[in-house]
């Protein structure tokens, strides 16, 4: 991220549904997590949306708490 640059971002909830939570728990690689997000993901996975650095959307119900390994 560089000062003076513009970008839009979505923050994704990887466990928006019970099935997604199950798949995340049983995935061994980043590729498996991203594949399940591609197949099972929908609008419920959008946690935040930022447009030009300003938050435009916020879903208060984060269902999956990220962990740092």
PDB file of N, CA, C and O in Angstrom:
ATOM      1  N   UNK A   1       0.848  -1.164   0.000  1.00  0.00           N
ATOM      2  CA  UNK A   1       0.000   0.000   0.000  1.00  0.00           C
ATOM      3  C   UNK A   1       0.893   1.226   0.000  1.00  0.00           C
ATOM      4  O   UNK A   1       1.714   1.393   0.885  1.00  0.00           O
ATOM      5  N   UNK A   2       0.713   2.060  -0.997  1.00  0.00           N
ATOM      6  CA  UNK A   2       1.513   3.268  -1.103  1.00  0.00           C
ATOM      7  C   UNK A   2       0.632   4.492  -0.938  1.00  0.00           C
ATOM      8  O   UNK A   2      -0.514   4.523  -1.411  1.00  0.00           O
ATOM      9  N   UNK A   3       1.177   5.502  -0.272  1.00  0.00           N
ATOM     10  CA  UNK A   3       0.450   6.750  -0.087  1.00  0.00           C
ATOM     11  C   UNK A   3       0.137   7.365  -1.444  1.00  0.00           C
ATOM     12  O   UNK A   3       0.967   7.350  -2.353  1.00  0.00           O
ATOM     13  N   UNK A   4      -1.083   7.868  -1.596  1.00  0.00           N
ATOM     14  CA  UNK A   4      -1.492   8.496  -2.848  1.00  0.00           C
ATOM     15  C   UNK A   4      -2.103   7.535  -3.859  1.00  0.00           C
ATOM     16  O   UNK A   4      -2.586   7.954  -4.898  1.00  0.00           O
ATOM     17  N   UNK A   5      -2.079   6.237  -3.568  1.00  0.00           N
ATOM     18  CA  UNK A   5      -2.674   5.230  -4.454  1.00  0.00           C
ATOM     19  C   UNK A   5      -4.096   4.934  -3.994  1.00  0.00           C
ATOM     20  O   UNK A   5      -4.441   5.120  -2.839  1.00  0.00           O
ATOM     21  N   UNK A   6      -4.926   4.460  -4.917  1.00  0.00           N
ATOM     22  CA  UNK A   6      -6.300   4.113  -4.589  1.00  0.00           C
ATOM     23  C   UNK A   6      -6.535   2.625  -4.811  1.00  0.00           C
ATOM     24  O   UNK A   6      -5.950   2.033  -5.716  1.00  0.00           O
ATOM     25  N   UNK A   7      -7.409   2.063  -3.964  1.00  0.00           N
ATOM     26  CA  UNK A   7      -7.752   0.650  -4.116  1.00  0.00           C
ATOM     27  C   UNK A   7      -9.075   0.388  -3.415  1.00  0.00           C
ATOM     28  O   UNK A   7      -9.462   1.105  -2.502  1.00  0.00           O
ATOM     29  N   UNK A   8      -9.761  -0.626  -3.868  1.00  0.00           N
ATOM     30  CA  UNK A   8     -10.995  -1.101  -3.246  1.00  0.00           C
ATOM     31  C   UNK A   8     -10.729  -2.504  -2.716  1.00  0.00           C
ATOM     32  O   UNK A   8     -10.048  -3.295  -3.361  1.00  0.00           O
ATOM     33  N   UNK A   9     -11.259  -2.809  -1.536  1.00  0.00           N
ATOM     34  CA  UNK A   9     -11.007  -4.091  -0.899  1.00  0.00           C
ATOM     35  C   UNK A   9     -12.272  -4.669  -0.301  1.00  0.00           C
ATOM     36  O   UNK A   9     -13.130  -3.936   0.167  1.00  0.00           O
ATOM     37  N   UNK A  10     -12.339  -5.993  -0.292  1.00  0.00           N
ATOM     38  CA  UNK A  10     -13.336  -6.729   0.477  1.00  0.00           C
ATOM     39  C   UNK A  10     -12.595  -7.547   1.520  1.00  0.00           C
ATOM     40  O   UNK A  10     -11.565  -8.158   1.229  1.00  0.00           O
ATOM     41  N   UNK A  11     -13.116  -7.562   2.733  1.00  0.00           N
ATOM     42  CA  UNK A  11     -12.620  -8.447   3.785  1.00  0.00           C
ATOM     43  C   UNK A  11     -13.585  -9.620   3.816  1.00  0.00           C
ATOM     44  O   UNK A  11     -14.793  -9.441   3.942  1.00  0.00           O
ATOM     45  N   UNK A  12     -13.047 -10.818   3.680  1.00  0.00           N
ATOM     46  CA  UNK A  12     -13.854 -12.019   3.504  1.00  0.00           C
ATOM     47  C   UNK A  12     -13.953 -12.807   4.806  1.00  0.00           C
ATOM     48  O   UNK A  12     -12.951 -13.050   5.471  1.00  0.00           O
ATOM     49  N   UNK A  13     -15.152 -13.237   5.155  1.00  0.00           N
ATOM     50  CA  UNK A  13     -15.407 -14.158   6.258  1.00  0.00           C
ATOM     51  C   UNK A  13     -15.381 -15.570   5.668  1.00  0.00           C
ATOM     52  O   UNK A  13     -16.242 -15.932   4.872  1.00  0.00           O
ATOM     53  N   UNK A  14     -14.393 -16.359   6.052  1.00  0.00           N
ATOM     54  CA  UNK A  14     -14.225 -17.696   5.477  1.00  0.00           C
ATOM     55  C   UNK A  14     -15.194 -18.725   6.031  1.00  0.00           C
ATOM     56  O   UNK A  14     -15.275 -19.838   5.517  1.00  0.00           O
ATOM     57  N   UNK A  15     -15.935 -18.356   7.070  1.00  0.00           N
ATOM     58  CA  UNK A  15     -16.850 -19.315   7.686  1.00  0.00           C
ATOM     59  C   UNK A  15     -18.252 -18.765   7.837  1.00  0.00           C
ATOM     60  O   UNK A  15     -18.826 -18.820   8.917  1.00  0.00           O
ATOM     61  N   UNK A  16     -18.807 -18.240   6.775  1.00  0.00           N
ATOM     62  CA  UNK A  16     -20.129 -17.608   6.845  1.00  0.00           C
ATOM     63  C   UNK A  16     -21.264 -18.607   7.027  1.00  0.00           C
ATOM     64  O   UNK A  16     -22.335 -18.236   7.489  1.00  0.00           O
ATOM     65  N   UNK A  17     -21.042 -19.856   6.676  1.00  0.00           N
ATOM     66  CA  UNK A  17     -22.078 -20.882   6.829  1.00  0.00           C
ATOM     67  C   UNK A  17     -21.477 -22.087   7.565  1.00  0.00           C
ATOM     68  O   UNK A  17     -20.252 -22.254   7.586  1.00  0.00           O
ATOM     69  N   UNK A  18     -22.310 -22.926   8.146  1.00  0.00           N
ATOM     70  CA  UNK A  18     -21.773 -24.121   8.810  1.00  0.00           C
ATOM     71  C   UNK A  18     -20.948 -25.014   7.871  1.00  0.00           C
ATOM     72  O   UNK A  18     -19.918 -25.553   8.277  1.00  0.00           O
ATOM     73  N   UNK A  19     -21.369 -25.148   6.619  1.00  0.00           N
ATOM     74  CA  UNK A  19     -20.601 -25.958   5.671  1.00  0.00           C
ATOM     75  C   UNK A  19     -19.227 -25.338   5.410  1.00  0.00           C
ATOM     76  O   UNK A  19     -18.218 -26.045   5.361  1.00  0.00           O
ATOM     77  N   UNK A  20     -19.169 -24.025   5.268  1.00  0.00           N
ATOM     78  CA  UNK A  20     -17.879 -23.356   5.064  1.00  0.00           C
ATOM     79  C   UNK A  20     -16.987 -23.509   6.289  1.00  0.00           C
ATOM     80  O   UNK A  20     -15.775 -23.690   6.161  1.00  0.00           O
ATOM     81  N   UNK A  21     -17.567 -23.444   7.474  1.00  0.00           N
ATOM     82  CA  UNK A  21     -16.788 -23.649   8.699  1.00  0.00           C
ATOM     83  C   UNK A  21     -16.202 -25.054   8.730  1.00  0.00           C
ATOM     84  O   UNK A  21     -15.034 -25.244   9.084  1.00  0.00           O
ATOM     85  N   UNK A  22     -17.004 -26.039   8.345  1.00  0.00           N
ATOM     86  CA  UNK A  22     -16.539 -27.425   8.287  1.00  0.00           C
ATOM     87  C   UNK A  22     -15.394 -27.576   7.291  1.00  0.00           C
ATOM     88  O   UNK A  22     -14.371 -28.197   7.586  1.00  0.00           O
ATOM     89  N   UNK A  23     -15.578 -27.009   6.096  1.00  0.00           N
ATOM     90  CA  UNK A  23     -14.533 -27.116   5.063  1.00  0.00           C
ATOM     91  C   UNK A  23     -13.246 -26.426   5.511  1.00  0.00           C
ATOM     92  O   UNK A  23     -12.158 -26.957   5.288  1.00  0.00           O
ATOM     93  N   UNK A  24     -13.353 -25.274   6.136  1.00  0.00           N
ATOM     94  CA  UNK A  24     -12.165 -24.549   6.608  1.00  0.00           C
ATOM     95  C   UNK A  24     -11.430 -25.374   7.655  1.00  0.00           C
ATOM     96  O   UNK A  24     -10.213 -25.520   7.605  1.00  0.00           O
ATOM     97  N   UNK A  25     -12.187 -25.937   8.585  1.00  0.00           N
ATOM     98  CA  UNK A  25     -11.589 -26.745   9.649  1.00  0.00           C
ATOM     99  C   UNK A  25     -10.854 -27.958   9.096  1.00  0.00           C
ATOM    100  O   UNK A  25      -9.833 -28.380   9.634  1.00  0.00           O
ATOM    101  N   UNK A  26     -11.356 -28.526   8.001  1.00  0.00           N
ATOM    102  CA  UNK A  26     -10.778 -29.749   7.442  1.00  0.00           C
ATOM    103  C   UNK A  26      -9.875 -29.515   6.234  1.00  0.00           C
ATOM    104  O   UNK A  26      -9.457 -30.469   5.591  1.00  0.00           O
ATOM    105  N   UNK A  27      -9.581 -28.266   5.932  1.00  0.00           N
ATOM    106  CA  UNK A  27      -8.656 -27.954   4.827  1.00  0.00           C
ATOM    107  C   UNK A  27      -7.229 -27.962   5.352  1.00  0.00           C
ATOM    108  O   UNK A  27      -6.959 -27.490   6.457  1.00  0.00           O
ATOM    109  N   UNK A  28      -6.328 -28.491   4.536  1.00  0.00           N
ATOM    110  CA  UNK A  28      -4.931 -28.572   4.945  1.00  0.00           C
ATOM    111  C   UNK A  28      -4.059 -27.507   4.308  1.00  0.00           C
ATOM    112  O   UNK A  28      -2.965 -27.248   4.793  1.00  0.00           O
ATOM    113  N   UNK A  29      -4.504 -26.920   3.201  1.00  0.00           N
ATOM    114  CA  UNK A  29      -3.676 -25.947   2.494  1.00  0.00           C
ATOM    115  C   UNK A  29      -4.496 -24.699   2.157  1.00  0.00           C
ATOM    116  O   UNK A  29      -5.729 -24.714   2.167  1.00  0.00           O
ATOM    117  N   UNK A  30      -3.793 -23.636   1.841  1.00  0.00           N
ATOM    118  CA  UNK A  30      -4.446 -22.408   1.398  1.00  0.00           C
ATOM    119  C   UNK A  30      -5.238 -22.662   0.125  1.00  0.00           C
ATOM    120  O   UNK A  30      -6.347 -22.141  -0.043  1.00  0.00           O
ATOM    121  N   UNK A  31      -4.721 -23.504  -0.751  1.00  0.00           N
ATOM    122  CA  UNK A  31      -5.414 -23.825  -1.996  1.00  0.00           C
ATOM    123  C   UNK A  31      -6.770 -24.464  -1.723  1.00  0.00           C
ATOM    124  O   UNK A  31      -7.754 -24.151  -2.381  1.00  0.00           O
ATOM    125  N   UNK A  32      -6.831 -25.371  -0.748  1.00  0.00           N
ATOM    126  CA  UNK A  32      -8.101 -26.009  -0.408  1.00  0.00           C
ATOM    127  C   UNK A  32      -9.093 -25.002   0.176  1.00  0.00           C
ATOM    128  O   UNK A  32     -10.285 -25.040  -0.128  1.00  0.00           O
ATOM    129  N   UNK A  33      -8.606 -24.081   1.004  1.00  0.00           N
ATOM    130  CA  UNK A  33      -9.472 -23.040   1.574  1.00  0.00           C
ATOM    131  C   UNK A  33     -10.025 -22.148   0.468  1.00  0.00           C
ATOM    132  O   UNK A  33     -11.228 -21.865   0.428  1.00  0.00           O
ATOM    133  N   UNK A  34      -9.165 -21.706  -0.454  1.00  0.00           N
ATOM    134  CA  UNK A  34      -9.612 -20.824  -1.531  1.00  0.00           C
ATOM    135  C   UNK A  34     -10.539 -21.552  -2.501  1.00  0.00           C
ATOM    136  O   UNK A  34     -11.501 -20.955  -3.002  1.00  0.00           O
ATOM    137  N   UNK A  35     -10.277 -22.822  -2.758  1.00  0.00           N
ATOM    138  CA  UNK A  35     -11.166 -23.592  -3.630  1.00  0.00           C
ATOM    139  C   UNK A  35     -12.562 -23.675  -3.032  1.00  0.00           C
ATOM    140  O   UNK A  35     -13.558 -23.449  -3.713  1.00  0.00           O
ATOM    141  N   UNK A  36     -12.653 -23.978  -1.736  1.00  0.00           N
ATOM    142  CA  UNK A  36     -13.982 -24.072  -1.114  1.00  0.00           C
ATOM    143  C   UNK A  36     -14.675 -22.713  -1.104  1.00  0.00           C
ATOM    144  O   UNK A  36     -15.893 -22.633  -1.268  1.00  0.00           O
ATOM    145  N   UNK A  37     -13.920 -21.629  -0.967  1.00  0.00           N
ATOM    146  CA  UNK A  37     -14.520 -20.293  -1.043  1.00  0.00           C
ATOM    147  C   UNK A  37     -15.054 -20.022  -2.453  1.00  0.00           C
ATOM    148  O   UNK A  37     -16.148 -19.472  -2.612  1.00  0.00           O
ATOM    149  N   UNK A  38     -14.332 -20.445  -3.480  1.00  0.00           N
ATOM    150  CA  UNK A  38     -14.798 -20.263  -4.859  1.00  0.00           C
ATOM    151  C   UNK A  38     -16.084 -21.047  -5.113  1.00  0.00           C
ATOM    152  O   UNK A  38     -16.987 -20.562  -5.780  1.00  0.00           O
ATOM    153  N   UNK A  39     -16.178 -22.251  -4.570  1.00  0.00           N
ATOM    154  CA  UNK A  39     -17.328 -23.108  -4.830  1.00  0.00           C
ATOM    155  C   UNK A  39     -18.521 -22.743  -3.942  1.00  0.00           C
ATOM    156  O   UNK A  39     -19.660 -22.693  -4.407  1.00  0.00           O
ATOM    157  N   UNK A  40     -18.265 -22.467  -2.669  1.00  0.00           N
ATOM    158  CA  UNK A  40     -19.348 -22.282  -1.707  1.00  0.00           C
ATOM    159  C   UNK A  40     -19.640 -20.817  -1.367  1.00  0.00           C
ATOM    160  O   UNK A  40     -20.646 -20.528  -0.722  1.00  0.00           O
ATOM    161  N   UNK A  41     -18.756 -19.917  -1.768  1.00  0.00           N
ATOM    162  CA  UNK A  41     -18.887 -18.520  -1.370  1.00  0.00           C
ATOM    163  C   UNK A  41     -20.030 -17.787  -2.053  1.00  0.00           C
ATOM    164  O   UNK A  41     -20.422 -18.100  -3.166  1.00  0.00           O
ATOM    165  N   UNK A  42     -20.580 -16.798  -1.330  1.00  0.00           N
ATOM    166  CA  UNK A  42     -21.617 -15.931  -1.876  1.00  0.00           C
ATOM    167  C   UNK A  42     -21.566 -14.597  -1.133  1.00  0.00           C
ATOM    168  O   UNK A  42     -20.584 -14.302  -0.447  1.00  0.00           O
ATOM    169  N   UNK A  43     -22.629 -13.804  -1.227  1.00  0.00           N
ATOM    170  CA  UNK A  43     -22.634 -12.471  -0.622  1.00  0.00           C
ATOM    171  C   UNK A  43     -22.510 -12.511   0.897  1.00  0.00           C
ATOM    172  O   UNK A  43     -22.099 -11.523   1.513  1.00  0.00           O
ATOM    173  N   UNK A  44     -22.801 -13.638   1.509  1.00  0.00           N
ATOM    174  CA  UNK A  44     -22.700 -13.751   2.962  1.00  0.00           C
ATOM    175  C   UNK A  44     -21.247 -13.746   3.445  1.00  0.00           C
ATOM    176  O   UNK A  44     -20.994 -13.552   4.628  1.00  0.00           O
ATOM    177  N   UNK A  45     -20.312 -13.976   2.547  1.00  0.00           N
ATOM    178  CA  UNK A  45     -18.897 -13.992   2.920  1.00  0.00           C
ATOM    179  C   UNK A  45     -18.275 -12.605   3.010  1.00  0.00           C
ATOM    180  O   UNK A  45     -17.176 -12.461   3.522  1.00  0.00           O
ATOM    181  N   UNK A  46     -18.965 -11.583   2.516  1.00  0.00           N
ATOM    182  CA  UNK A  46     -18.412 -10.223   2.556  1.00  0.00           C
ATOM    183  C   UNK A  46     -18.595  -9.666   3.962  1.00  0.00           C
ATOM    184  O   UNK A  46     -19.712  -9.469   4.430  1.00  0.00           O
ATOM    185  N   UNK A  47     -17.471  -9.399   4.639  1.00  0.00           N
ATOM    186  CA  UNK A  47     -17.493  -8.880   6.005  1.00  0.00           C
ATOM    187  C   UNK A  47     -17.360  -7.362   6.005  1.00  0.00           C
ATOM    188  O   UNK A  47     -18.065  -6.675   6.733  1.00  0.00           O
ATOM    189  N   UNK A  48     -16.437  -6.826   5.237  1.00  0.00           N
ATOM    190  CA  UNK A  48     -16.253  -5.381   5.068  1.00  0.00           C
ATOM    191  C   UNK A  48     -16.051  -5.098   3.587  1.00  0.00           C
ATOM    192  O   UNK A  48     -15.476  -5.924   2.876  1.00  0.00           O
ATOM    193  N   UNK A  49     -16.450  -3.930   3.158  1.00  0.00           N
ATOM    194  CA  UNK A  49     -16.099  -3.428   1.838  1.00  0.00           C
ATOM    195  C   UNK A  49     -15.532  -2.020   2.011  1.00  0.00           C
ATOM    196  O   UNK A  49     -16.153  -1.181   2.658  1.00  0.00           O
ATOM    197  N   UNK A  50     -14.346  -1.797   1.443  1.00  0.00           N
ATOM    198  CA  UNK A  50     -13.712  -0.492   1.465  1.00  0.00           C
ATOM    199  C   UNK A  50     -13.606   0.011   0.030  1.00  0.00           C
ATOM    200  O   UNK A  50     -13.154  -0.708  -0.852  1.00  0.00           O
ATOM    201  N   UNK A  51     -14.036   1.230  -0.178  1.00  0.00           N
ATOM    202  CA  UNK A  51     -13.923   1.875  -1.490  1.00  0.00           C
ATOM    203  C   UNK A  51     -13.146   3.161  -1.307  1.00  0.00           C
ATOM    204  O   UNK A  51     -13.536   4.024  -0.508  1.00  0.00           O
ATOM    205  N   UNK A  52     -12.020   3.259  -2.024  1.00  0.00           N
ATOM    206  CA  UNK A  52     -11.109   4.404  -1.911  1.00  0.00           C
ATOM    207  C   UNK A  52     -10.737   4.683  -0.455  1.00  0.00           C
ATOM    208  O   UNK A  52     -10.678   5.819  -0.015  1.00  0.00           O
ATOM    209  N   UNK A  53     -10.512   3.614   0.281  1.00  0.00           N
ATOM    210  CA  UNK A  53     -10.048   3.745   1.653  1.00  0.00           C
ATOM    211  C   UNK A  53     -11.135   3.999   2.686  1.00  0.00           C
ATOM    212  O   UNK A  53     -10.850   4.044   3.875  1.00  0.00           O
ATOM    213  N   UNK A  54     -12.370   4.128   2.284  1.00  0.00           N
ATOM    214  CA  UNK A  54     -13.472   4.379   3.215  1.00  0.00           C
ATOM    215  C   UNK A  54     -14.341   3.129   3.325  1.00  0.00           C
ATOM    216  O   UNK A  54     -14.659   2.506   2.322  1.00  0.00           O
ATOM    217  N   UNK A  55     -14.712   2.789   4.548  1.00  0.00           N
ATOM    218  CA  UNK A  55     -15.557   1.613   4.740  1.00  0.00           C
ATOM    219  C   UNK A  55     -16.988   1.940   4.312  1.00  0.00           C
ATOM    220  O   UNK A  55     -17.616   2.845   4.809  1.00  0.00           O
ATOM    221  N   UNK A  56     -17.499   1.156   3.356  1.00  0.00           N
ATOM    222  CA  UNK A  56     -18.844   1.352   2.824  1.00  0.00           C
ATOM    223  C   UNK A  56     -19.813   0.303   3.324  1.00  0.00           C
ATOM    224  O   UNK A  56     -21.017   0.497   3.295  1.00  0.00           O
ATOM    225  N   UNK A  57     -19.302  -0.822   3.749  1.00  0.00           N
ATOM    226  CA  UNK A  57     -20.177  -1.900   4.217  1.00  0.00           C
ATOM    227  C   UNK A  57     -19.502  -2.612   5.372  1.00  0.00           C
ATOM    228  O   UNK A  57     -18.297  -2.848   5.348  1.00  0.00           O
ATOM    229  N   UNK A  58     -20.299  -2.944   6.373  1.00  0.00           N
ATOM    230  CA  UNK A  58     -19.793  -3.657   7.542  1.00  0.00           C
ATOM    231  C   UNK A  58     -20.865  -4.625   8.017  1.00  0.00           C
ATOM    232  O   UNK A  58     -21.992  -4.225   8.295  1.00  0.00           O
ATOM    233  N   UNK A  59     -20.520  -5.915   8.085  1.00  0.00           N
ATOM    234  CA  UNK A  59     -21.409  -6.948   8.612  1.00  0.00           C
ATOM    235  C   UNK A  59     -20.931  -7.273  10.017  1.00  0.00           C
ATOM    236  O   UNK A  59     -19.826  -7.767  10.199  1.00  0.00           O
ATOM    237  N   UNK A  60     -21.740  -6.986  11.007  1.00  0.00           N
ATOM    238  CA  UNK A  60     -21.334  -7.153  12.403  1.00  0.00           C
ATOM    239  C   UNK A  60     -21.206  -8.610  12.828  1.00  0.00           C
ATOM    240  O   UNK A  60     -20.726  -8.896  13.908  1.00  0.00           O
ATOM    241  N   UNK A  61     -21.630  -9.550  11.994  1.00  0.00           N
ATOM    242  CA  UNK A  61     -21.672 -10.952  12.391  1.00  0.00           C
ATOM    243  C   UNK A  61     -20.507 -11.754  11.813  1.00  0.00           C
ATOM    244  O   UNK A  61     -20.716 -12.620  11.009  1.00  0.00           O
ATOM    245  N   UNK A  62     -19.294 -11.449  12.229  1.00  0.00           N
ATOM    246  CA  UNK A  62     -18.165 -12.281  11.803  1.00  0.00           C
ATOM    247  C   UNK A  62     -18.329 -13.658  12.437  1.00  0.00           C
ATOM    248  O   UNK A  62     -18.399 -13.790  13.642  1.00  0.00           O
ATOM    249  N   UNK A  63     -18.437 -14.660  11.597  1.00  0.00           N
ATOM    250  CA  UNK A  63     -18.728 -15.996  12.081  1.00  0.00           C
ATOM    251  C   UNK A  63     -17.471 -16.845  12.279  1.00  0.00           C
ATOM    252  O   UNK A  63     -17.466 -17.790  13.029  1.00  0.00           O
ATOM    253  N   UNK A  64     -16.402 -16.527  11.599  1.00  0.00           N
ATOM    254  CA  UNK A  64     -15.164 -17.296  11.728  1.00  0.00           C
ATOM    255  C   UNK A  64     -14.094 -16.376  12.300  1.00  0.00           C
ATOM    256  O   UNK A  64     -13.832 -15.323  11.753  1.00  0.00           O
ATOM    257  N   UNK A  65     -13.514 -16.756  13.407  1.00  0.00           N
ATOM    258  CA  UNK A  65     -12.453 -15.962  13.994  1.00  0.00           C
ATOM    259  C   UNK A  65     -11.117 -16.440  13.421  1.00  0.00           C
ATOM    260  O   UNK A  65     -10.728 -17.584  13.631  1.00  0.00           O
ATOM    261  N   UNK A  66     -10.433 -15.580  12.657  1.00  0.00           N
ATOM    262  CA  UNK A  66      -9.159 -15.998  12.058  1.00  0.00           C
ATOM    263  C   UNK A  66      -8.133 -16.344  13.125  1.00  0.00           C
ATOM    264  O   UNK A  66      -8.133 -15.744  14.194  1.00  0.00           O
ATOM    265  N   UNK A  67      -7.289 -17.284  12.839  1.00  0.00           N
ATOM    266  CA  UNK A  67      -6.213 -17.631  13.764  1.00  0.00           C
ATOM    267  C   UNK A  67      -4.880 -17.484  13.038  1.00  0.00           C
ATOM    268  O   UNK A  67      -4.791 -17.682  11.849  1.00  0.00           O
ATOM    269  N   UNK A  68      -3.885 -17.105  13.798  1.00  0.00           N
ATOM    270  CA  UNK A  68      -2.536 -16.959  13.243  1.00  0.00           C
ATOM    271  C   UNK A  68      -1.741 -18.180  13.643  1.00  0.00           C
ATOM    272  O   UNK A  68      -1.611 -18.486  14.839  1.00  0.00           O
ATOM    273  N   UNK A  69      -1.226 -18.900  12.636  1.00  0.00           N
ATOM    274  CA  UNK A  69      -0.466 -20.130  12.934  1.00  0.00           C
ATOM    275  C   UNK A  69       0.994 -19.816  13.068  1.00  0.00           C
ATOM    276  O   UNK A  69       1.593 -19.142  12.394  1.00  0.00           O
TER     277      UNK A  69
END
